[in-house]
Tab-separated table of C-alpha atoms in Angstrom:
chain	number	residue	atom	x	y	z
A	1490	MET	CA	17.658	18.116	8.977
A	1491	ASN	CA	15.657	18.854	12.094
A	1492	SER	CA	13.356	16.291	13.654
A	1493	GLU	CA	10.272	17.831	12.073
A	1494	MET	CA	11.484	17.422	8.484
A	1495	TYR	CA	10.897	14.197	6.566
A	1496	VAL	CA	11.788	12.865	3.140
A	1497	GLY	CA	9.618	10.211	1.480
A	1498	LEU	CA	11.053	7.974	-1.238
A	1499	ASP	CA	8.634	6.109	-3.518
A	1500	ILE	CA	10.477	3.596	-5.722
A	1501	GLY	CA	7.850	2.857	-8.354
A	1502	THR	CA	7.931	0.830	-11.559
A	1503	THR	CA	7.503	3.808	-13.865
A	1504	SER	CA	8.823	6.672	-11.730
A	1505	ILE	CA	10.863	7.508	-8.636
A	1506	LYS	CA	9.288	10.206	-6.497
A	1507	VAL	CA	10.881	12.098	-3.606
A	1508	ILE	CA	8.983	14.470	-1.341
A	1509	VAL	CA	10.576	16.776	1.241
A	1510	ALA	CA	8.032	17.853	3.852
A	1511	GLU	CA	8.032	19.604	7.209
A	1512	LYS	CA	5.484	19.094	9.947
A	1513	VAL	CA	4.389	22.432	11.365
A	1514	LYS	CA	1.593	22.629	13.949
A	1515	GLY	CA	0.266	19.251	12.915
A	1516	GLN	CA	0.229	20.057	9.203
A	1517	MET	CA	2.552	18.679	6.533
A	1518	ASN	CA	4.080	21.407	4.371
A	1519	VAL	CA	5.756	20.153	1.197
A	1520	LEU	CA	9.053	21.940	0.557
A	1521	GLY	CA	10.327	20.126	-2.505
A	1522	LEU	CA	9.557	17.375	-4.990
A	1523	GLY	CA	11.647	15.151	-7.245
A	1524	ASN	CA	10.141	12.996	-9.998
A	1525	GLU	CA	12.310	10.912	-12.321
A	1526	ARG	CA	11.777	8.086	-14.788
A	1527	SER	CA	12.367	4.795	-13.004
A	1528	GLU	CA	14.981	2.319	-14.162
A	1529	GLY	CA	15.918	-1.066	-12.731
A	1530	VAL	CA	12.448	-1.634	-11.232
A	1531	ASN	CA	9.928	-4.209	-12.426
A	1532	ARG	CA	6.440	-4.595	-10.923
A	1533	GLY	CA	7.471	-2.592	-7.893
A	1534	ILE	CA	10.560	-4.739	-7.213
A	1535	ILE	CA	14.156	-3.566	-7.707
A	1536	VAL	CA	15.798	-5.897	-10.238
A	1537	ASP	CA	18.881	-3.791	-11.045
A	1538	ILE	CA	20.395	-2.054	-8.015
A	1539	ASP	CA	22.793	0.168	-9.987
A	1540	LYS	CA	20.133	1.515	-12.351
A	1541	ALA	CA	17.648	2.004	-9.529
A	1542	SER	CA	20.178	3.880	-7.385
A	1543	GLU	CA	20.987	6.200	-10.283
A	1544	SER	CA	17.283	7.001	-10.745
A	1545	ILE	CA	17.002	7.654	-7.015
A	1546	ARG	CA	19.984	10.025	-7.144
A	1547	ARG	CA	18.416	12.044	-9.947
A	1548	ALA	CA	15.072	12.318	-8.152
A	1549	VAL	CA	16.771	13.285	-4.877
A	1550	SER	CA	18.824	15.931	-6.655
A	1551	GLN	CA	15.632	17.512	-8.008
A	1552	ALA	CA	14.043	17.535	-4.568
A	1553	GLU	CA	17.176	19.013	-2.958
A	1554	GLU	CA	17.265	21.841	-5.475
A	1555	LYS	CA	13.597	22.720	-4.993
A	1556	ALA	CA	13.634	22.391	-1.202
A	1557	GLY	CA	17.005	24.063	-0.719
A	1558	VAL	CA	18.243	21.338	1.627
A	1559	LYS	CA	20.718	18.490	1.540
A	1560	ILE	CA	19.007	15.123	1.854
A	1561	HIS	CA	20.630	12.345	3.892
A	1562	ASP	CA	17.829	10.392	5.571
A	1563	VAL	CA	14.739	9.040	3.817
A	1564	VAL	CA	11.567	7.137	4.650
A	1565	VAL	CA	11.326	4.509	1.921
A	1566	GLY	CA	8.326	2.408	0.941
A	1567	ILE	CA	8.295	-1.353	0.454
A	1568	PRO	CA	5.522	-2.785	-1.761
A	1569	SER	CA	3.106	-5.453	-0.602
A	1570	ASN	CA	4.496	-8.144	-2.890
A	1571	GLN	CA	4.791	-11.365	-0.885
A	1572	LEU	CA	4.449	-9.615	2.464
A	1573	LYS	CA	2.796	-11.578	5.259
A	1574	ILE	CA	1.264	-10.554	8.539
A	1575	GLU	CA	0.689	-12.684	11.614
A	1576	PRO	CA	-0.295	-12.047	15.227
A	1577	CYS	CA	2.429	-11.868	17.829
A	1578	SER	CA	2.549	-11.640	21.602
A	1579	GLY	CA	5.224	-11.297	24.238
A	1580	MET	CA	5.553	-11.068	28.003
A	1581	VAL	CA	8.328	-9.856	30.341
A	1582	ALA	CA	8.773	-9.139	34.030
A	1583	ILE	CA	9.279	-5.472	34.919
A	1584	SER	CA	13.003	-5.005	35.467
A	1585	ASP	CA	13.072	-1.905	37.699
A	1586	GLN	CA	12.788	-2.429	41.464
A	1587	SER	CA	10.215	0.355	41.648
A	1588	ARG	CA	8.072	-1.696	39.217
A	1589	GLU	CA	7.587	1.386	37.036
A	1590	ILE	CA	7.484	0.498	33.344
A	1591	SER	CA	10.273	2.145	31.332
A	1592	ASP	CA	11.307	2.458	27.688
A	1593	GLU	CA	13.587	-0.528	28.193
A	1594	ASP	CA	10.671	-2.690	29.346
A	1595	VAL	CA	8.719	-1.768	26.210
A	1596	LYS	CA	11.696	-2.703	24.042
A	1597	ASN	CA	12.139	-5.978	25.905
A	1598	VAL	CA	8.510	-7.030	25.522
A	1599	THR	CA	8.642	-6.088	21.818
A	1600	VAL	CA	11.716	-8.258	21.289
A	1601	SER	CA	9.941	-11.047	23.162
A	1602	ALA	CA	6.963	-10.752	20.817
A	1603	MET	CA	9.203	-10.889	17.747
A	1604	ILE	CA	10.776	-14.231	18.629
A	1605	LYS	CA	9.276	-16.202	15.781
A	1606	ASN	CA	10.057	-19.186	13.620
A	1607	LEU	CA	10.766	-17.653	10.218
A	1608	PRO	CA	12.073	-19.226	7.016
A	1609	PRO	CA	15.664	-18.141	6.323
A	1610	GLU	CA	14.574	-16.138	3.275
A	1611	ARG	CA	12.249	-13.827	5.247
A	1612	GLU	CA	12.728	-11.060	7.800
A	1613	ILE	CA	10.573	-8.792	9.933
A	1614	VAL	CA	9.669	-5.476	8.295
A	1615	ASP	CA	7.496	-3.953	11.010
A	1616	THR	CA	5.804	-4.605	14.345
A	1617	LEU	CA	2.330	-3.195	14.918
A	1618	THR	CA	1.024	-3.067	18.481
A	1619	ASP	CA	-2.667	-3.587	19.167
A	1620	GLU	CA	-2.442	-3.269	22.956
A	1621	PHE	CA	-0.272	-3.614	26.035
A	1622	ILE	CA	-1.414	-5.529	29.109
A	1623	VAL	CA	-0.149	-4.662	32.605
A	1624	ASP	CA	-0.824	-7.304	35.261
A	1625	GLY	CA	-3.927	-8.434	33.391
A	1626	PHE	CA	-5.315	-4.947	32.659
A	1627	ASP	CA	-5.667	-4.766	28.862
A	1628	GLY	CA	-6.432	-2.103	26.241
A	1629	ILE	CA	-3.395	0.023	27.182
A	1630	LYS	CA	-1.804	2.013	24.347
A	1631	ASP	CA	1.264	3.329	26.227
A	1632	PRO	CA	2.263	1.563	29.475
A	1633	ARG	CA	5.272	3.742	30.309
A	1634	GLY	CA	5.125	5.254	33.768
A	1635	MET	CA	2.611	2.700	34.998
A	1636	VAL	CA	3.447	0.352	37.879
A	1637	GLY	CA	3.254	-3.392	37.450
A	1638	VAL	CA	4.953	-6.744	37.739
A	1639	ARG	CA	4.224	-8.201	34.304
A	1640	LEU	CA	4.046	-6.473	30.897
A	1641	GLU	CA	2.483	-8.094	27.845
A	1642	LEU	CA	2.205	-6.992	24.220
A	1643	LYS	CA	-0.308	-8.171	21.660
A	1644	GLY	CA	0.098	-7.098	18.062
A	1645	ARG	CA	1.112	-8.130	14.578
A	1646	ILE	CA	4.380	-8.488	12.711
A	1647	ILE	CA	4.833	-7.909	8.996
A	1648	THR	CA	7.480	-10.011	7.264
A	1649	GLY	CA	8.867	-9.843	3.746
A	1650	PRO	CA	11.371	-11.562	1.444
A	1651	LYS	CA	14.951	-10.714	2.364
A	1652	THR	CA	15.837	-10.237	-1.304
A	1653	ILE	CA	13.286	-7.441	-1.804
A	1654	ILE	CA	14.256	-5.721	1.454
A	1655	HIS	CA	17.990	-6.063	0.781
A	1656	ASN	CA	17.684	-4.644	-2.736
A	1657	ILE	CA	15.797	-1.607	-1.429
A	1658	ARG	CA	18.370	-0.957	1.283
A	1659	LYS	CA	21.273	-1.475	-1.129
A	1660	ALA	CA	19.847	0.834	-3.806
A	1661	VAL	CA	19.179	3.556	-1.231
A	1662	GLU	CA	22.669	3.111	0.229
A	1663	LYS	CA	24.339	3.258	-3.213
A	1664	SER	CA	22.507	6.494	-3.931
A	1665	GLY	CA	24.219	8.022	-0.872
A	1666	LEU	CA	21.195	7.964	1.427
A	1667	ASN	CA	20.251	6.416	4.756
A	1668	ALA	CA	16.913	4.600	5.010
A	1669	THR	CA	15.802	5.534	8.515
A	1670	SER	CA	12.488	3.715	8.090
A	1671	ILE	CA	11.221	1.108	5.646
A	1672	ILE	CA	7.420	1.260	5.681
A	1673	ASN	CA	4.915	-0.906	3.874
A	1674	THR	CA	3.305	1.278	1.209
A	1675	SER	CA	-0.173	-0.218	1.676
A	1676	LEU	CA	-0.020	0.444	5.416
A	1677	ALA	CA	1.164	4.041	4.967
A	1678	GLN	CA	-1.508	4.867	2.399
A	1679	SER	CA	-4.399	3.168	4.145
A	1680	MET	CA	-3.614	4.923	7.423
A	1681	THR	CA	-3.311	8.386	5.834
A	1682	VAL	CA	-5.456	8.477	2.674
A	1683	LEU	CA	-8.583	7.095	4.353
A	1684	ASP	CA	-10.411	9.311	6.825
A	1685	ASP	CA	-11.281	8.241	10.358
A	1686	GLY	CA	-14.739	6.936	9.488
A	1687	GLU	CA	-13.487	4.949	6.514
A	1688	GLN	CA	-10.773	3.317	8.621
A	1689	ASP	CA	-13.256	2.541	11.385
A	1690	PHE	CA	-16.220	1.077	9.481
A	1691	GLY	CA	-14.181	-0.567	6.726
A	1692	THR	CA	-12.980	0.546	3.301
A	1693	ILE	CA	-10.959	-0.784	0.369
A	1694	LEU	CA	-8.057	1.319	-0.928
A	1695	ILE	CA	-6.949	0.477	-4.475
A	1696	ASP	CA	-3.615	1.896	-5.626
A	1697	LEU	CA	-3.562	1.865	-9.430
A	1698	GLY	CA	0.182	2.100	-10.014
A	1699	GLY	CA	2.309	1.901	-13.108
A	1700	GLY	CA	3.664	-1.621	-12.651
A	1701	GLN	CA	1.002	-3.204	-10.477
A	1702	THR	CA	-2.318	-2.660	-8.748
A	1703	THR	CA	-2.657	-3.112	-4.978
A	1704	ALA	CA	-5.865	-3.332	-2.966
A	1705	SER	CA	-5.834	-2.971	0.840
A	1706	VAL	CA	-8.743	-3.695	3.163
A	1707	VAL	CA	-8.927	-1.573	6.317
A	1708	HIS	CA	-11.333	-2.083	9.213
A	1709	ASP	CA	-11.280	-0.998	12.856
A	1710	HIS	CA	-8.266	1.211	12.031
A	1711	LYS	CA	-6.205	-1.846	11.053
A	1712	MET	CA	-4.998	-3.063	7.678
A	1713	LYS	CA	-6.542	-6.518	7.402
A	1714	PHE	CA	-5.811	-7.767	3.898
A	1715	THR	CA	-3.867	-6.874	0.773
A	1716	THR	CA	-3.968	-8.312	-2.718
A	1717	VAL	CA	-1.578	-7.471	-5.539
A	1718	ASP	CA	-2.343	-7.704	-9.255
A	1719	ASN	CA	0.763	-7.689	-11.420
A	1720	GLU	CA	-0.657	-5.299	-14.017
A	1721	GLY	CA	-0.943	-1.532	-13.969
A	1722	GLY	CA	-0.714	1.600	-16.080
A	1723	GLU	CA	2.361	0.334	-17.897
A	1724	TYR	CA	0.245	-2.427	-19.452
A	1725	ILE	CA	-2.327	0.091	-20.643
A	1726	THR	CA	0.439	2.022	-22.413
A	1727	LYS	CA	1.753	-1.159	-24.060
A	1728	ASP	CA	-1.760	-2.048	-25.243
A	1729	ILE	CA	-2.142	1.359	-26.880
A	1730	SER	CA	1.270	1.020	-28.494
A	1731	VAL	CA	0.534	-2.436	-29.945
A	1732	VAL	CA	-3.029	-1.782	-31.138
A	1733	LEU	CA	-2.264	1.595	-32.716
A	1734	ASN	CA	1.234	0.642	-33.921
A	1735	THR	CA	2.810	3.662	-32.259
A	1736	SER	CA	5.827	4.132	-29.999
A	1737	LEU	CA	5.598	3.681	-26.237
A	1738	GLU	CA	6.339	7.372	-25.786
A	1739	SER	CA	3.471	8.357	-28.074
A	1740	ALA	CA	1.190	5.810	-26.418
A	1741	GLU	CA	1.912	7.292	-22.987
A	1742	GLU	CA	1.148	10.797	-24.283
A	1743	LEU	CA	-2.124	9.603	-25.831
A	1744	LYS	CA	-3.162	7.958	-22.570
A	1745	ARG	CA	-2.292	11.056	-20.574
A	1746	ASP	CA	-3.755	13.671	-22.932
A	1747	TYR	CA	-6.798	11.935	-24.446
A	1748	GLY	CA	-7.407	8.766	-22.441
A	1749	TYR	CA	-10.671	7.754	-20.749
A	1750	ALA	CA	-11.066	4.706	-18.553
A	1751	ASP	CA	-14.766	4.387	-19.413
A	1752	GLU	CA	-15.669	4.350	-23.100
A	1753	LEU	CA	-19.149	5.653	-22.249
A	1754	GLU	CA	-17.523	8.903	-21.140
A	1755	ALA	CA	-15.518	9.329	-24.380
A	1756	SER	CA	-16.632	11.051	-27.598
A	1757	GLU	CA	-16.853	9.392	-31.012
A	1758	SER	CA	-16.588	12.737	-32.819
A	1759	ASN	CA	-13.504	14.010	-31.015
A	1760	GLU	CA	-10.507	12.889	-33.091
A	1761	PHE	CA	-6.773	13.509	-32.800
A	1762	PRO	CA	-3.641	12.566	-34.792
A	1763	ILE	CA	-1.242	9.761	-33.859
A	1764	GLU	CA	2.223	8.954	-35.150
A	1765	VAL	CA	2.129	5.464	-36.709
A	1766	VAL	CA	5.358	3.512	-37.093
A	1767	GLY	CA	6.238	3.073	-40.794
A	1768	LYS	CA	3.980	5.856	-42.027
A	1769	SER	CA	5.086	9.346	-42.936
A	1770	GLN	CA	1.753	11.006	-42.186
A	1771	PRO	CA	-0.138	10.876	-38.886
A	1772	GLU	CA	-3.443	9.018	-38.704
A	1773	LYS	CA	-6.521	10.098	-36.813
A	1774	ILE	CA	-8.395	8.050	-34.237
A	1775	SER	CA	-11.379	8.868	-32.095
A	1776	GLU	CA	-11.391	9.442	-28.374
A	1777	LYS	CA	-13.860	6.572	-28.033
A	1778	TYR	CA	-11.601	4.068	-29.828
A	1779	LEU	CA	-8.712	4.942	-27.516
A	1780	ALA	CA	-11.028	4.536	-24.521
A	1781	GLU	CA	-12.028	1.057	-25.724
A	1782	ILE	CA	-8.365	0.001	-25.664
A	1783	ILE	CA	-7.838	1.439	-22.195
A	1784	GLN	CA	-11.043	0.032	-20.744
A	1785	ALA	CA	-10.254	-3.492	-21.941
A	1786	ARG	CA	-7.136	-3.634	-19.754
A	1787	VAL	CA	-8.698	-1.831	-16.784
A	1788	ASP	CA	-11.605	-4.286	-16.907
A	1789	GLN	CA	-9.186	-7.211	-16.675
A	1790	ILE	CA	-7.510	-5.712	-13.613
A	1791	PHE	CA	-10.830	-4.902	-11.946
A	1792	ASN	CA	-12.221	-8.376	-12.655
A	1793	ARG	CA	-9.303	-10.061	-10.916
A	1794	MET	CA	-9.532	-7.647	-8.020
A	1795	ASP	CA	-13.259	-8.327	-7.805
A	1796	LYS	CA	-12.626	-12.075	-7.369
A	1797	SER	CA	-10.069	-11.554	-4.597
A	1798	LEU	CA	-12.111	-8.979	-2.706
A	1799	SER	CA	-15.414	-10.820	-3.144
A	1800	SER	CA	-13.904	-14.028	-1.773
A	1801	ILE	CA	-13.474	-12.312	1.617
A	1802	SER	CA	-16.698	-10.252	1.394
A	1803	ALA	CA	-14.677	-7.026	1.571
A	1804	LEU	CA	-16.920	-5.347	-0.999
A	1805	ASP	CA	-19.759	-5.410	1.537
A	1806	LEU	CA	-17.927	-2.944	3.782
A	1807	PRO	CA	-19.792	0.372	4.065
A	1808	GLY	CA	-16.799	2.540	3.136
A	1809	GLY	CA	-16.728	1.259	-0.440
A	1810	ILE	CA	-13.605	1.885	-2.506
A	1811	VAL	CA	-11.072	4.721	-2.617
A	1812	LEU	CA	-8.875	4.882	-5.732
A	1813	THR	CA	-5.403	6.387	-5.891
A	1814	GLY	CA	-2.226	6.035	-7.964
A	1815	GLY	CA	-1.416	7.378	-11.427
A	1816	VAL	CA	-4.068	5.399	-13.331
A	1817	ALA	CA	-6.728	6.876	-11.015
A	1818	ALA	CA	-6.226	10.171	-12.873
A	1819	LEU	CA	-7.937	8.759	-15.987
A	1820	PRO	CA	-11.342	10.400	-16.528
A	1821	GLY	CA	-14.192	7.976	-15.975
A	1822	ILE	CA	-12.216	5.641	-13.698
A	1823	SER	CA	-14.509	6.094	-10.689
A	1824	GLU	CA	-17.643	5.502	-12.793
A	1825	LEU	CA	-16.151	2.331	-14.281
A	1826	ALA	CA	-15.038	1.061	-10.878
A	1827	ALA	CA	-18.446	1.767	-9.331
A	1828	ASP	CA	-20.100	-0.253	-12.088
A	1829	ARG	CA	-17.657	-3.177	-11.948
A	1830	PHE	CA	-17.466	-3.482	-8.155
A	1831	ASP	CA	-21.073	-2.452	-7.520
A	1832	THR	CA	-20.176	-0.154	-4.635
A	1833	ASN	CA	-19.531	3.532	-3.959
A	1834	VAL	CA	-16.180	4.805	-5.282
A	1835	ARG	CA	-14.180	8.001	-4.898
A	1836	VAL	CA	-10.758	9.104	-6.162
A	1837	TYR	CA	-8.231	10.467	-3.670
A	1838	ILE	CA	-6.210	13.474	-4.809
A	1839	PRO	CA	-3.727	15.184	-2.424
A	1840	ASP	CA	-4.713	18.787	-1.706
A	1841	GLN	CA	-1.151	20.130	-1.359
A	1842	MET	CA	-0.074	22.664	-3.963
A	1843	GLY	CA	1.974	20.997	-6.687
A	1844	LEU	CA	0.859	17.506	-5.667
A	1845	ARG	CA	-2.735	17.546	-6.875
A	1846	HIS	CA	-2.476	14.268	-8.755
A	1847	PRO	CA	-3.266	10.730	-7.490
A	1848	SER	CA	0.257	9.534	-8.358
A	1849	PHE	CA	1.704	11.627	-5.505
A	1850	ALA	CA	-0.495	10.006	-2.850
A	1851	LEU	CA	2.094	7.355	-1.955
A	1852	PRO	CA	5.224	9.481	-1.303
A	1853	LEU	CA	3.076	11.965	0.604
A	1854	ALA	CA	1.590	9.100	2.639
A	1855	LEU	CA	5.076	7.872	3.567
A	1856	VAL	CA	6.140	11.172	5.138
A	1857	THR	CA	2.726	11.738	6.718
A	1858	TYR	CA	2.630	8.274	8.270
A	1859	ARG	CA	6.159	8.645	9.627
A	1860	ALA	CA	5.541	12.163	10.953
A	1861	ASN	CA	2.390	11.048	12.783
A	1862	MET	CA	3.924	8.029	14.464
A	1863	SER	CA	3.589	8.263	18.244
A	1864	GLU	CA	6.459	7.924	20.708
A	1865	ILE	CA	5.366	4.414	21.615
A	1866	GLN	CA	5.203	3.409	17.934
A	1867	LEU	CA	8.723	4.713	17.380
A	1868	LEU	CA	9.946	2.937	20.506
A	1869	VAL	CA	8.458	-0.371	19.380
A	1870	ARG	CA	9.872	0.098	15.891
A	1871	SER	CA	13.350	0.801	17.259
A	1872	SER	CA	13.409	-2.757	18.579
A	1873	LEU	CA	13.750	-3.943	14.976
A	1874	ASP	CA	17.275	-2.575	14.786
A	1875	GLY	CA	19.528	-5.418	15.765
A	1876	ASN	CA	17.510	-6.628	18.735
A	1877	THR	CA	15.312	-9.224	17.083
A	1878	VAL	CA	15.858	-12.889	17.844
A	1879	VAL	CA	14.600	-14.912	14.906
A	1880	LYS	CA	14.641	-18.666	14.607
A	1881	ASN	CA	15.109	-20.050	11.107
A	1882	ASN	CA	12.947	-23.140	11.007
A	1883	LYS	CA	11.041	-23.464	7.768
A	1884	GLN	CA	8.867	-26.400	8.776
A	1885	ASP	CA	7.619	-24.658	11.914
A	1886	ALA	CA	7.228	-21.405	10.028
A	1887	ASP	CA	4.836	-22.937	7.520
A	1888	ASP	CA	2.587	-23.944	10.407
A	1889	ASP	CA	2.913	-20.637	12.244
A	1890	PHE	CA	1.933	-18.197	9.481
A	1891	ILE	CA	-1.734	-17.378	9.823
A	1892	GLY	CA	-1.321	-14.329	7.635
A	1893	ASN	CA	-4.030	-12.016	8.895
A	1894	ASP	CA	-7.005	-11.602	11.165
A	1895	PHE	CA	-9.506	-13.255	8.855
A	1896	SER	CA	-8.899	-16.960	9.154
A	1897	ASP	CA	-6.194	-19.385	10.138
A	1898	ASN	CA	-3.421	-20.006	7.614
A	1899	GLU	CA	-4.291	-17.154	5.226
A	1900	GLU	CA	-1.634	-14.687	4.084
A	1901	ILE	CA	-2.084	-10.954	4.101
A	1902	VAL	CA	-0.971	-10.677	0.490
A	1903	ASP	CA	-2.614	-12.352	-2.457
A	1904	ASP	CA	-0.025	-11.793	-5.199
A	1905	GLY	CA	-2.436	-12.657	-7.995
A	1906	GLN	CA	-0.897	-16.024	-8.881
A	1907	ASN	CA	-3.838	-18.102	-7.632
A	1908	GLN	CA	-6.638	-15.651	-8.231
A	1909	GLU	CA	-8.121	-17.649	-11.108
A	1910	GLU	CA	-8.641	-20.596	-8.781
A	1911	LYS	CA	-11.016	-18.659	-6.546
A	1912	LYS	CA	-14.626	-19.549	-7.251
A	1913	THR	CA	-16.499	-17.111	-5.054
A	1914	LYS	CA	-18.672	-14.764	-7.101
A	1915	LYS	CA	-20.043	-11.536	-5.639
A	1916	SER	CA	-23.721	-10.786	-5.836
A	1917	LYS	CA	-24.473	-7.971	-8.244
A	1918	LYS	CA	-27.383	-6.508	-6.295
A	1919	PRO	CA	-27.477	-2.710	-6.046
A	1920	PHE	CA	-25.214	-1.473	-3.252
A	1921	ALA	CA	-28.005	0.134	-1.220
A	1922	SER	CA	-30.221	-2.954	-1.339
A	1923	LYS	CA	-27.389	-5.141	-0.050
A	1924	PHE	CA	-27.305	-3.262	3.208
A	1925	ALA	CA	-31.064	-2.921	3.432
A	1926	ASN	CA	-31.443	-6.697	3.277
A	1927	LYS	CA	-28.793	-7.610	5.834
A	1928	THR	CA	-29.924	-8.483	9.319
A	1929	LYS	CA	-28.109	-7.473	12.466
A	1930	GLY	CA	-27.258	-11.089	13.166
A	1931	ARG	CA	-25.731	-11.523	9.751
A	1932	TRP	CA	-23.596	-8.414	10.161
A	1933	ARG	CA	-22.515	-9.612	13.575
A	1934	ARG	CA	-21.410	-12.977	12.184
A	1935	PHE	CA	-19.666	-11.231	9.300
A	1936	TYR	CA	-17.498	-9.140	11.592
A	1937	GLN	CA	-16.890	-11.940	14.073
A	1938	ASP	CA	-15.815	-14.432	11.440
A	1939	PHE	CA	-13.864	-12.037	9.296
A	1940	PHE	CA	-12.806	-8.781	10.857
A	1941	GLU	CA	-12.654	-9.455	14.574
C-alpha cells in the first residue's frame, strides 16, 4: 500500500468493521468496507483472542475484496476502558554543534517526557504534545530547524492496561495483520467528528455503541475527560428479547426495523407481527410498546451519563452534545437526549457513500485521524516504539496520576463503577436561560478551574 492509503480496524462488541480509505487532495475516499459479526469481544474488550482474530480475518477479507487490495497494515482503535491521561514534560540539550534542532532532538525530548513511574500492569498508549519550548520561548508546534540550546516538551501521555493492549495486538497479529498504530477511539472520534468550533468552545461526544456507551468532553481542541457506561445497544436487544419472549435475532430485527428511542415519537396504531418462542402463530405489538421497552434502557444509560457529566459541569459547554454509534440511528434519539440532558443535541452521520450510518463513524475516524496526523505528531509517536524508559513503581504511580486537566488526582476515564456515588445534580433550567444568567466572572472561573 502507498503512504496515502489507510485501513481502519474497529473491534466492537457487536461487530468488527474495516475501512480501506485513500487520502487524495486532503479528502478521504473510501475504497472498501468489511463488516462482520463480532466474536470474542465483551464490552469493547477482547476476551477470546482466537475468536476475535477469526472475526477480524472475515471482516478484512470483505474489505480486501471490495477495495481490490491486499491488506497488511491497519490502524486499530483501543477503547477508553480504564485509560488514564496525565501531563508530562521533558527537557534535553540540543545535541548538534550547530544548535539546530533535528528529528533526533524531538525524539529525545519525547523519550525524556515519557519517563514516568507506572504500575507494572500499565503501559503508554500515546503521547500528545501541547507545545515545545526552545530556550524559554513557548507555544511552538514544530521546533525542527530552529536554533537553540535547550528543548522542552509539554504534553500529555495516555496509558492503558497492558492486558487490553496485548490482547488487541495479539488478535491483530493472529489475523495476519500489522498494527501500525493503536489509537484511542475517543480521541480519534472527538478530533474528527466534531467541527472546529465544537472542539474550540467545548462539546460532548457520546458514542452509543453495541457493548458500551462512551462520552468524551472536548475543549480548546483537547480531549479533557471520558466516561464509560458498560451498557449499550446489546442491552436494548436483550430487553426486547426478554419482554417480548422472542429470540435475540428477532429482537435485533425489531429494534432495527421498528424501533424508536422516544416513545412520544412512536405510533400506537402501527402494529407489526413478532415471533414468540413457544407459539406457532406470530403475535402483534404496537410501535409504541416497543418504544417503551427501548426508551427504558436508553433512559438508564442517559441518567448515568448525566450524573458523570454534570459532576464536572460539562453539560454547560456551548457545543452541547453530538451523538454517534449504532444506537444513534434510532429515530427519536436526539429528541430524547435533548430532553434528558437539557442541552442542544445533534446526530453525526458520515457523508461518504455507503457509510451513511452512525455506526461507521468510528472506523472512519480512525483512518481520518491517522491520515491527518502532522509530521511532528508522527515523529513524537514514533518514540513509543522501543524507546520509552518506564519505571515500575506502583506506590509512586498512585501519587503521580492526576488523570486529566480538570483537577489533581482525577482520572480521564470514569468506567461507570462509582457513578452511583456521585451526588452532584445538574440544574434543569432551559439551556438558553443557563447561558443568559451566567456572568463573565463565573464563566472565567469555570474555565480556569476546570478546562484550563
